[in-house]
Coordinates of C-alpha atoms and ligand atoms in Angstrom, one line a residue:
X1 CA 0.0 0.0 0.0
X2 CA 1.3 3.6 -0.9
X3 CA 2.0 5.6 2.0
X4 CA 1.0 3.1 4.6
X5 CA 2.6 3.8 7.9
X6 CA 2.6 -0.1 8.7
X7 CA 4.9 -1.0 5.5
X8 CA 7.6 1.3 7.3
X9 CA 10.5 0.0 8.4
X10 CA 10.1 2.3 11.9
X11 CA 6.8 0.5 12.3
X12 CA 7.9 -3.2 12.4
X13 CA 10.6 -2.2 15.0
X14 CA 8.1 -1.2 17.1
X15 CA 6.5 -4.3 16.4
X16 CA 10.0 -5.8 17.3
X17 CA 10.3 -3.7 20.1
X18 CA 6.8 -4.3 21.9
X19 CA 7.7 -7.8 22.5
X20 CA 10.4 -6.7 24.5
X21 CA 8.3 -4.7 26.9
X22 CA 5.3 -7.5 26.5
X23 CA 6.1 -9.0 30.4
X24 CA 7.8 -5.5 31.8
X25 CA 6.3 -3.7 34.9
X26 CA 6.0 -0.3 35.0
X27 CA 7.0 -0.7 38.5
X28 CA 10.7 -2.1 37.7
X29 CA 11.3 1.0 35.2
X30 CA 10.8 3.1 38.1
X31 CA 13.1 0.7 40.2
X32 CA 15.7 0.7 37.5
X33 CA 15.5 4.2 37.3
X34 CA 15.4 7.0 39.8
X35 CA 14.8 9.3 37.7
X36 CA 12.2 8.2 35.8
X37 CA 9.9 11.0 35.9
X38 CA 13.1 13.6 35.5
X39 CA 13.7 11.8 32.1
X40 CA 9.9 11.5 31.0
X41 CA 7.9 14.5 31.7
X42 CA 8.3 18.1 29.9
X43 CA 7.4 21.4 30.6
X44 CA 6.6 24.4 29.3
X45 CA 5.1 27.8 30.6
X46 CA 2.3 26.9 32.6
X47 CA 1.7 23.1 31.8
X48 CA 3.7 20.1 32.9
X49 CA 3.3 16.9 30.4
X50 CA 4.1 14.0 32.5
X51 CA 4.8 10.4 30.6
X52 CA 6.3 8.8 33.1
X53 CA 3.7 6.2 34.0
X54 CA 3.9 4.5 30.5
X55 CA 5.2 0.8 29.0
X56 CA 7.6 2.4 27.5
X57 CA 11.7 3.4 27.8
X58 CA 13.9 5.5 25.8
X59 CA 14.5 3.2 23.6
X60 CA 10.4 3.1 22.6
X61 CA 10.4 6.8 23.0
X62 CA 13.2 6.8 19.9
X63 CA 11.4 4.2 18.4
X64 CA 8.1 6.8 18.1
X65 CA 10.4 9.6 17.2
X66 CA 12.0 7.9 14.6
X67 CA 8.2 6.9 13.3
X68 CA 6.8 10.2 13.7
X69 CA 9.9 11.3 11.4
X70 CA 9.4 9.0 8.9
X71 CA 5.6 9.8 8.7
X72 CA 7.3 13.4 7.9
X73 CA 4.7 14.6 10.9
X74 CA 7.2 17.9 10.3
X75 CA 6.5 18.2 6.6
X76 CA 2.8 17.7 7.1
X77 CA 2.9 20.2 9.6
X78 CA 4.5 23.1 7.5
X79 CA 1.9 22.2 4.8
X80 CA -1.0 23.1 7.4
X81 CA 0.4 26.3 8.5
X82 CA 1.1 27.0 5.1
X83 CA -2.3 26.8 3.9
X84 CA -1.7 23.8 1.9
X85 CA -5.4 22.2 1.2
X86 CA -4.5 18.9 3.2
X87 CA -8.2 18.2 3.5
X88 CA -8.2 16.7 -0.1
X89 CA -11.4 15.4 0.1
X90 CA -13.1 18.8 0.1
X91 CA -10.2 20.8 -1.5
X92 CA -9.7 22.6 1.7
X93 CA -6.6 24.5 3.8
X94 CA -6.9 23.6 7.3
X95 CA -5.9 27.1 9.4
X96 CA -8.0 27.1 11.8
X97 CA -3.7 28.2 13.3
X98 CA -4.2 31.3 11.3
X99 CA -7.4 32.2 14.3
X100 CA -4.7 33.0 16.7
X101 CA -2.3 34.8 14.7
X102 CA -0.1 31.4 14.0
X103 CA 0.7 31.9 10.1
X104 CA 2.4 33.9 7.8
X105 CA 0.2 37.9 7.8
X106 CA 1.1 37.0 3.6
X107 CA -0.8 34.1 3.5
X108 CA -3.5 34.1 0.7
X109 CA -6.6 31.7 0.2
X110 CA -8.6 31.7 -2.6
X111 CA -7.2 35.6 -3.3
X112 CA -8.1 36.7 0.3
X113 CA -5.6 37.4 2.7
X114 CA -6.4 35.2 5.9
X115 CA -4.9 37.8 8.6
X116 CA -6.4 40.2 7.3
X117 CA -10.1 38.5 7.1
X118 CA -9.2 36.9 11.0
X119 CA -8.5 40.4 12.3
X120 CA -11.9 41.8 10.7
X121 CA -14.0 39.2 12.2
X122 CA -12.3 40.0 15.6
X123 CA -13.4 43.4 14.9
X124 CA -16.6 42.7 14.5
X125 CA -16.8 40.4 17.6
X126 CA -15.3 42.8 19.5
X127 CA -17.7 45.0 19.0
X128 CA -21.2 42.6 18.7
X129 CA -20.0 41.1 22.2
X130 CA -19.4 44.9 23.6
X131 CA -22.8 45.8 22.5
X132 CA -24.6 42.8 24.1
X133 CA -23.0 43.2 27.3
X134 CA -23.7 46.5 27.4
X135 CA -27.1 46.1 26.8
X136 CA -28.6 45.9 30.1
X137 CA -32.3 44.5 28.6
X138 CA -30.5 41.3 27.4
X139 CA -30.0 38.7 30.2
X140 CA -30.0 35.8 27.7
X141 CA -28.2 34.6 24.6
X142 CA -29.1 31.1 23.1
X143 CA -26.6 29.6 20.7
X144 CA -28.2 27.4 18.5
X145 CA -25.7 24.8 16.5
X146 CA -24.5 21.2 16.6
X147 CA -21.2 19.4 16.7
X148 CA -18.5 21.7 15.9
X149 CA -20.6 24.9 16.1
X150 CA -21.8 23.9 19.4
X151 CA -19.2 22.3 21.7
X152 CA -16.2 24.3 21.3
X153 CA -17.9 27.5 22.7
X154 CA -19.9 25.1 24.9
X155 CA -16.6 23.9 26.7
X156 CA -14.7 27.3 27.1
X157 CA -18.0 29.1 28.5
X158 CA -18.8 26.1 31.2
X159 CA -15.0 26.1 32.0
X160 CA -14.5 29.6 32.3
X161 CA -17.4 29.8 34.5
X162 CA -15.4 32.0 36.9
X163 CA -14.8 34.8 34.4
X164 CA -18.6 34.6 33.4
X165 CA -19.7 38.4 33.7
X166 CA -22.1 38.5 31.2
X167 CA -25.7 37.6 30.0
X168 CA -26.5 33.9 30.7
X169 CA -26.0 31.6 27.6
X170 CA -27.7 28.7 26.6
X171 CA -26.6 26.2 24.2
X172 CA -29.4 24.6 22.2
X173 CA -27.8 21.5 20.0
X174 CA -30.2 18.7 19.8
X175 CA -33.4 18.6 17.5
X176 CA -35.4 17.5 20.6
X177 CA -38.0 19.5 21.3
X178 CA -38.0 19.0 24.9
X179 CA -34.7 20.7 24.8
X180 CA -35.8 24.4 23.0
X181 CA -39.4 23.9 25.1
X182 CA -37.1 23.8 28.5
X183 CA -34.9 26.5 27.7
X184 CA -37.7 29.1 25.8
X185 CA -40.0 28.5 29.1
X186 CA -37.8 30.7 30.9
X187 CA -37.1 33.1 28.9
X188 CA -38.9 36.5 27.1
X189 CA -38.3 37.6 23.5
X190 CA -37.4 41.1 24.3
X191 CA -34.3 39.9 26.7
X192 CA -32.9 37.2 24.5
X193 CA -30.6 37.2 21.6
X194 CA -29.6 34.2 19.4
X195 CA -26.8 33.1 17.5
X196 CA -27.4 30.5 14.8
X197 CA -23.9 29.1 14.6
X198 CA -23.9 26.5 11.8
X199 CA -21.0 27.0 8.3
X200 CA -23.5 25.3 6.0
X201 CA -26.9 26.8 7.5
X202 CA -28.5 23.9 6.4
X203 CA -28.2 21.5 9.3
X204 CA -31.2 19.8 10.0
X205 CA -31.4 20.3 14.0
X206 CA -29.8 23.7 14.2
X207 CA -32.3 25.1 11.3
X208 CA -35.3 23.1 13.0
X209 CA -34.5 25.1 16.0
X210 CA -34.0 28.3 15.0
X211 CA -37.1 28.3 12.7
X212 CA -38.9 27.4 16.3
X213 CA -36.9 30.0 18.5
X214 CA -37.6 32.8 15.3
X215 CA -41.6 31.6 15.9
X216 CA -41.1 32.3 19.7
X217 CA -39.5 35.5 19.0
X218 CA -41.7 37.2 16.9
X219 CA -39.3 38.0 14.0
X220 CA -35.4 37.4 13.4
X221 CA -34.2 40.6 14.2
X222 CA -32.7 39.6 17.5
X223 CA -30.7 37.2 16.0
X224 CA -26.9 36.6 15.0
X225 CA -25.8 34.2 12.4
X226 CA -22.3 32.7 12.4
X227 CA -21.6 31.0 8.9
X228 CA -20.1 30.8 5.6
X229 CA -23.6 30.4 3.9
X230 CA -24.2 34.5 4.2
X231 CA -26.9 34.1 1.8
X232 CA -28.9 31.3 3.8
X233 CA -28.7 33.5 6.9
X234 CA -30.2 36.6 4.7
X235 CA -32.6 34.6 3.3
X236 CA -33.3 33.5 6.8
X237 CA -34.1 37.1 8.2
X238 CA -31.0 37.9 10.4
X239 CA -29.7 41.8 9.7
X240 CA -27.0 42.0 7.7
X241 CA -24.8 43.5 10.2
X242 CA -25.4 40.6 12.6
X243 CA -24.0 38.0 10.4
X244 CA -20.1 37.0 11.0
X245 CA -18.6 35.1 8.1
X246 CA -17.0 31.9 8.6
X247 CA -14.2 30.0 5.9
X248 CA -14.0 26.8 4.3
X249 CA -10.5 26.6 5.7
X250 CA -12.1 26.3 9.5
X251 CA -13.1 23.1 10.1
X252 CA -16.4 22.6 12.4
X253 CA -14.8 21.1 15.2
X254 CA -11.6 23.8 15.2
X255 CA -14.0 26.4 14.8
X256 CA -14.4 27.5 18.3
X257 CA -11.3 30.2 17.7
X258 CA -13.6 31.6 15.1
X259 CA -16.5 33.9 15.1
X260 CA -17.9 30.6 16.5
X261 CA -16.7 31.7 20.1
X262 CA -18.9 35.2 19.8
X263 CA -21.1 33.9 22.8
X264 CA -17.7 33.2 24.7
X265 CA -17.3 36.6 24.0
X266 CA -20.0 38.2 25.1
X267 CA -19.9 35.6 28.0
X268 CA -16.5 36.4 29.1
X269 CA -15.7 39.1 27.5
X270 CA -13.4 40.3 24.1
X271 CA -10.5 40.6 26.4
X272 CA -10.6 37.3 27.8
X273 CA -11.7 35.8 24.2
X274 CA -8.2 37.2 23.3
X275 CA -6.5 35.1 26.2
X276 CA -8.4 32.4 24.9
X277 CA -6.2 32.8 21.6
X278 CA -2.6 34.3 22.8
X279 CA -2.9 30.7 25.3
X280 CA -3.6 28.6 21.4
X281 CA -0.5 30.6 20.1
X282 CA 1.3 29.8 22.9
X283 CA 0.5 25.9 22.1
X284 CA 0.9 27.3 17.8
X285 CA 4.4 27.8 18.6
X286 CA 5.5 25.0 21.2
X287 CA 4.1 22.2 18.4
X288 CA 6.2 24.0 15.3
X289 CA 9.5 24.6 17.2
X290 CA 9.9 22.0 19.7
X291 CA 12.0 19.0 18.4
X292 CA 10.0 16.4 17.5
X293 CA 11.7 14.4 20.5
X294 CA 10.6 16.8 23.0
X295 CA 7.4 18.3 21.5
X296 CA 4.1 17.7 24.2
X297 CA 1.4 17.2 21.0
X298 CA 3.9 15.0 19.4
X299 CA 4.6 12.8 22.2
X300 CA 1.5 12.5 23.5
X301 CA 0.0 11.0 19.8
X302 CA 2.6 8.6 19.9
X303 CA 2.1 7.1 23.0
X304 CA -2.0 6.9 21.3
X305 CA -0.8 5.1 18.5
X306 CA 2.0 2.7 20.7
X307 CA -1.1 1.6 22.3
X308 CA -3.5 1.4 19.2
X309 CA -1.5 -0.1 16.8
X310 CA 1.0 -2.2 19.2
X311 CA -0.2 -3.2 21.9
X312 CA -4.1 -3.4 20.4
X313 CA -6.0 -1.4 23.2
X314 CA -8.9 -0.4 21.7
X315 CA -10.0 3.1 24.2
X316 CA -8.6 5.5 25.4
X317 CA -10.0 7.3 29.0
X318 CA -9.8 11.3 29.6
X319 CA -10.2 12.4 33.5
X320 CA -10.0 16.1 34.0
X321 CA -9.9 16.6 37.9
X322 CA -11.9 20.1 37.7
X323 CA -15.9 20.1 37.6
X324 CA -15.5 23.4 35.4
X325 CA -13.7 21.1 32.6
X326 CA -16.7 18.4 32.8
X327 CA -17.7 19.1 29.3
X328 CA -14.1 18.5 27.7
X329 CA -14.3 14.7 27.6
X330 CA -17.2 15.8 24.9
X331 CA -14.9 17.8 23.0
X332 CA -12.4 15.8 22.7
X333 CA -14.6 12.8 21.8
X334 CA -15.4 14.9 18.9
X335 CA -11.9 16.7 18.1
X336 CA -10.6 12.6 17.8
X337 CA -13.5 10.5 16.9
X338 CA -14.6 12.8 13.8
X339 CA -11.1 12.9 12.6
X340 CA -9.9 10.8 13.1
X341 CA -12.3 7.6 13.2
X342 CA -11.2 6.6 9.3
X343 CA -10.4 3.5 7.8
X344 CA -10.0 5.1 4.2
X345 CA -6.2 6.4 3.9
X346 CA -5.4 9.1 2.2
X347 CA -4.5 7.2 -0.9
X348 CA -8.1 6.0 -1.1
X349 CA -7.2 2.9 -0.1
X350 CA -8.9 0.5 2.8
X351 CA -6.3 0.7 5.7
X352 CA -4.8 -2.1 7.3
X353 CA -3.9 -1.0 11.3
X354 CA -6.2 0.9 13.2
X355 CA -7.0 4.5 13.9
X356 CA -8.8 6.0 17.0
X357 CA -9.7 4.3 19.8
X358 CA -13.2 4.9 21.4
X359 CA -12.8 8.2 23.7
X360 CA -14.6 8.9 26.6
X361 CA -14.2 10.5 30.0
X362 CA -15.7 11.9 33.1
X363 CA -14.5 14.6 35.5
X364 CA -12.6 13.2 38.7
X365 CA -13.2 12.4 40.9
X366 CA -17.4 11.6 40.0
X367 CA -15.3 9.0 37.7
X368 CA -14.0 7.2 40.6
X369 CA -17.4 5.9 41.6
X370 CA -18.5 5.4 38.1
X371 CA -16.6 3.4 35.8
X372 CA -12.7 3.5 37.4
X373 CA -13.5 -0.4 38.5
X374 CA -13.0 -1.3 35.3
X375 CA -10.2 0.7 34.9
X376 CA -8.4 -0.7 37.5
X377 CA -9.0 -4.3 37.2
X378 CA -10.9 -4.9 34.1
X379 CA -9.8 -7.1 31.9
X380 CA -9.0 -4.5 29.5
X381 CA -6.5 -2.0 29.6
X382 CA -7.3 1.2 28.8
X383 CA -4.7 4.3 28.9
X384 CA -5.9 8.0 31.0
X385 CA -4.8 11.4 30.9
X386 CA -5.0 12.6 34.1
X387 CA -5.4 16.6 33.7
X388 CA -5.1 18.2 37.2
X389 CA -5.2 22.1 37.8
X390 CA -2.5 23.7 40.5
X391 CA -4.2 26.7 41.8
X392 CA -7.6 25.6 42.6
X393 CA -9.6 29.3 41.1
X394 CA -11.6 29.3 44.7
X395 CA -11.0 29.5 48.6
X396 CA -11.8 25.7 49.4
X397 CA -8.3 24.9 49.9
X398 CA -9.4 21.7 51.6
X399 CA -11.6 20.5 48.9
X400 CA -8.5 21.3 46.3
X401 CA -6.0 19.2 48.2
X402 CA -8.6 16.1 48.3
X403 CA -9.6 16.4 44.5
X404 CA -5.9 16.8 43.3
X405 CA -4.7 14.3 46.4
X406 CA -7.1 11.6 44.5
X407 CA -5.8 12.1 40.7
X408 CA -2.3 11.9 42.5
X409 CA -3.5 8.3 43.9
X410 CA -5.5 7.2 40.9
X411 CA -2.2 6.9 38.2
X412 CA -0.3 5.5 41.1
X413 CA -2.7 3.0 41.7
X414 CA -3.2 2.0 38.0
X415 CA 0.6 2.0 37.5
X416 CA 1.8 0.6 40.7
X417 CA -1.3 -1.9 41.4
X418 CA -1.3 -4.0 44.5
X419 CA 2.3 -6.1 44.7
X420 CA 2.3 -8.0 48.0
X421 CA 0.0 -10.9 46.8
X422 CA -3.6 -10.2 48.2
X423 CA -5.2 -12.4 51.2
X424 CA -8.3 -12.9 48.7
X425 CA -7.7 -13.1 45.0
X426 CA -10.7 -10.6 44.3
X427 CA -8.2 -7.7 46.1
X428 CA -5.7 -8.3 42.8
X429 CA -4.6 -5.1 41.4
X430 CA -2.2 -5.8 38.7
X431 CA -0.8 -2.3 38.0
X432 CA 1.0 -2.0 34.8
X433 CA -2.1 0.7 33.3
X434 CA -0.6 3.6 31.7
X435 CA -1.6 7.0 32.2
X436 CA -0.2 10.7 31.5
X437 CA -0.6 13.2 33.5
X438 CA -1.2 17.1 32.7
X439 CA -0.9 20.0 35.2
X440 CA -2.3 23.0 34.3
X441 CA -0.9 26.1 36.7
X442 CA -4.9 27.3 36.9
X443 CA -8.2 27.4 34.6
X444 CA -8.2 30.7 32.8
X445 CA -8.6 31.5 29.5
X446 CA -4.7 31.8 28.5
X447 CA -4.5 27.7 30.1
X448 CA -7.4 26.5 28.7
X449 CA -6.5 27.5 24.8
X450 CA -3.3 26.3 25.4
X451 CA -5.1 22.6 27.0
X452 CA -7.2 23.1 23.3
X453 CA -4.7 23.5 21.2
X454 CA -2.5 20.8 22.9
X455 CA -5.5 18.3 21.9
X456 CA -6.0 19.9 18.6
X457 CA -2.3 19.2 17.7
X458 CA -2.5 15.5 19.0
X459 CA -5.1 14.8 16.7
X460 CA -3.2 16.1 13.5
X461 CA -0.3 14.0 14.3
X462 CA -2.4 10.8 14.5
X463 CA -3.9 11.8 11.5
X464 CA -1.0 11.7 10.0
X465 CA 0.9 8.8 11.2
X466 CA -2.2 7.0 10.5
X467 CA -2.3 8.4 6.6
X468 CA -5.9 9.3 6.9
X469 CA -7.9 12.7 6.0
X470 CA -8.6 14.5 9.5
X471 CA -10.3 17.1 8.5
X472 CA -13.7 15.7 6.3
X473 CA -16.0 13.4 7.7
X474 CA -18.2 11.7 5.2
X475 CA -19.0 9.0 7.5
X476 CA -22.0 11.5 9.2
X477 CA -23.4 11.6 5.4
X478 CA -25.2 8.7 5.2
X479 CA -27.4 8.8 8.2
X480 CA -28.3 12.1 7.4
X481 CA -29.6 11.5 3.9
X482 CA -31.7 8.2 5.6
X483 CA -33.4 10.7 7.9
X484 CA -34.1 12.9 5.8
X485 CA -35.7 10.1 3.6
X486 CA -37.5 8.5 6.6
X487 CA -39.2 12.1 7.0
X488 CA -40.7 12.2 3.8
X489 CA -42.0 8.9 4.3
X490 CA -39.6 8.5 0.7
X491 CA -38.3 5.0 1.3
X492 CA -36.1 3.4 -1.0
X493 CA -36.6 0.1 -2.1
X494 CA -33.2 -0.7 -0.3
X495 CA -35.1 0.5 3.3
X496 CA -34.8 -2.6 5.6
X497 CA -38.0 -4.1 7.2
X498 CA -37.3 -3.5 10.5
X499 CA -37.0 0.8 9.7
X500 CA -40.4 0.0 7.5
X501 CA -42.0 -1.7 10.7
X502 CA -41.2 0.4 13.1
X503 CA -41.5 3.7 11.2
X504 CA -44.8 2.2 10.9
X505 CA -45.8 1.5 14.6
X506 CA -44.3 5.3 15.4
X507 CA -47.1 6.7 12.7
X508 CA -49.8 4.3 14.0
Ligands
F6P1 O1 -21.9 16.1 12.3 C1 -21.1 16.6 11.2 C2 -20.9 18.0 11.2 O2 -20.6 18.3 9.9 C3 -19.8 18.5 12.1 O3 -18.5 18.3 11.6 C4 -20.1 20.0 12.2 O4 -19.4 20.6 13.2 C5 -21.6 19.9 12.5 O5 -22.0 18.8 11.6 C6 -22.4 21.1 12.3 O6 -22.3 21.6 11.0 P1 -22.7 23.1 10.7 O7 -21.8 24.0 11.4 O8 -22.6 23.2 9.2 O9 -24.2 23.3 11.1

């Protein structure tokens, strides 16, 4: 196969070299070396990237450098800051960079300059979100969009609930009406503004709702439109000077550095919007100039694909130990399982290893008493990121010191495990789970772009090793054409009897 990682020479060593470590304990790598975490963990201003708790030694973490080097993870990278259109599939650039100021001020798509059309739409955030929050009559704002144009602002407004100084917002995703009915109840036309955030404006869900919420209202002129169909949103009543333009070149679930964060910004305010993007940059310029050997997003998509394609774990387990980061798990479900859930390389051709593991997470420590069991002694081994945050953002210095004290004791336990053999044999804890561990010096909104562009970069680099298209995702298509057909009651002859039967009891 052309281009395939896994007829690499750097990829059968690994295969070489996992056998090696097949029967190794985590536990005698730390014996064997006191200065285990010294040699595996990295920092950088305000995060600390700890890899020390993984089946791995220098000699894997050469192995994975010498793979991500042979992948040309480098080369791919200077394509996407370039504004090379990597996502072939829909003849797109991929610079969702260039919304915090990370490529060249020259660069050019499609005869626009991107600086210059990123620093208008600031512009007119700036302003939009000024003139909301000054507004005293508006206590509401409901953003109405799905996927990409939903959770990205969703997870930086719940997370920087302590900087929240503005009008509430809501965020209205799913088609379900019991979801608009509960949030219109409390609210009055006159007090609320929406945002329909959607790049196509043709989604089914977010145009269902906002034809319901424009019903409610009266009339659209209380509403903002974020999208690169300008027309659609005309056409659908919103003022001209309340729409704010998307690009191809910003893919749906990177957009949230886009206008898509307006109801950040009018949550939080321009200013910390801003933060939001210098802590991106900050992330922007650790991922292009750090050597591949020593480069956090680099390492930490590695150590993903050591444990996919080598060792044949199948999921992979995010923990953030802060309530106000409860929705990230979501996001990053999305940012990985979108992208990079492909088995079509880039080539067009069906792959032969496998791409992303199943994603999910929970804050800590509600995961603890939820599904960490299975963690610990399941029969399965599934890998964590611990993400822990130093300075706690409150005054309940207790409650900090027992919610950081039990992430601390959740990766030992999963590494170490029990090794004085148990009175009962149910008490077994093998150890030998890997897990990284990410401290964040405290939750604002220069840390938490940072945190998002750390996982942003991750993904790209699996992407790439794994010779796949990131950046499309056809494989939401077909359901959305079937129920669009199941609505008009249009069934093909190719239906199945099952949807027949039971669109038929539904209708009965
Ligand atoms: O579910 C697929 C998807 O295309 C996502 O990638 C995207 O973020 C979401 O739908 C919403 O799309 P739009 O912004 O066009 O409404």
């Amino acid at each position: 196969m052309s281009n395939s990682p896994s007829a690499l020479k750097e990829w059968a060593a690994l295969q070489t070299h996992v056998e090696a470590l097949r029967d190794v304990h985590m536990r005698d790598l730390f014996r064997d070396d006191k200065n285990r975490f010294h040699n595996f963990h990295f920092e950088m201003d305000g995060l600390i990237f700890d890899f020390s708790r993984h089946r791995a030694t220098i000699e894997t973490i050469k192995l994975l450098g010498s793979l991500a080097k042979a992948c040309d993870i480098e080369g791919w990278r200077t394509k996407m800051f370039m504004g090379e259109k990597i996502n072939v599939t829909e003849d797109r650039a991929v610079l969702h960079p260039a919304l915090r100021g990370s490529c060249s001020p020259s660069l050019t798509i499609d005869g626009e300059n991107v600086a210059e059309f990123v620093n208008k739409t600031l512009a007119q955030m700036e302003s939009i979100s000024k003139k909301i929050r000054s507004d005293k009559k508006i206590t509401d704002v409901v953003n109405i969009g799905i996927g990409g144009s939903d959770l990205g602002a969703r997870i930086v407004y719940e997370t920087l609930y302590n900087f929240q100084d503005g009008p509430r917002v809501h965020f209205l995703s799913n088609v379900d009406g019991a979801r608009i009915s509960g949030i219109l109840k409390h609210l009055k036309p006159d007090s609320t503004i929406f945002i329909t955030t959607s790049k196509t404006f043709t989604t089914m869900e977010t145009m269902t709702n906002a034809e319901t919420a424009k019903q409610w209202a009266g009339s659209a002129k209380n509403f903002y439109a974020v999208t690169s169909n300008i027309h659609a949103a005309k056409k659908f009543g919103v003022p001209e000077d309340h729409i704010l333009p998307m690009r191809d070149w910003i893919g749906g679930r990177v957009s949230l550095w886009s206008a898509a964060g307006l109801p950040v910004a009018i949550a939080v305010g321009f200013d910390n919007f801003k933060k939001l993007l210098s802590g991106a940059k900050a992330m922007d310029d650790h991922f292009l100039h750090a050597p591949m050997v020593s480069n956090i997003p680099v390492m930490m998509a590695m150590l993903g694909v050591w444990y996919r394609n080598f060792w044949d774990w199948n999921a992979h387990v995010v923990l953030p130990y802060a309530h106000n980061l409860r929705k990230f798990p979501a996001f990053i479900q999305q940012l990985d399982m979108e992208s990079n859930g492909k088995s079509i390389s880039r080539d067009g051709e069906m792959i032969d290893y496998k791409t992303a593991p199943a994603l999910f997470g929970e804050t800590g420590t509600n995961a603890q008493h939820a599904f960490m069991q299975m963690l610990h002694q399941g029969v399965d081994i599934l890998p964590v990121d611990f993400i822990i945050v130093k300075e706690p953002g409150h005054e309940l210095e207790d409650h900090h010191k027992k919610l950081n004290a039990n992430a601390l004791a959740q990766a030992q336990a999963l590494m170490q495990g029990r090794e004085k053999a148990p009175a009962a044999a149910y008490k077994t804890f093998e150890g030998n789970r890997p897990s990284s561990t990410l401290v964040l010096d405290r939750l604002d909104p220069w840390h938490l772009g940072l945190l998002l562009a750390l996982y942003e970069h991750k993904m790209f680099v699996q992407g790439i090793i794994w010779n796949i298209n990131s950046f499309d995702q056809w494989g939401v298509e077909l359901g959305k054409t079937l129920a669009n057909e199941i609505l008009g009651a249009d069934t093909a002859e190719s239906t199945d009897q099952t949807t027949l039967a039971l669109m038929r009891r539904l209708h009965e």
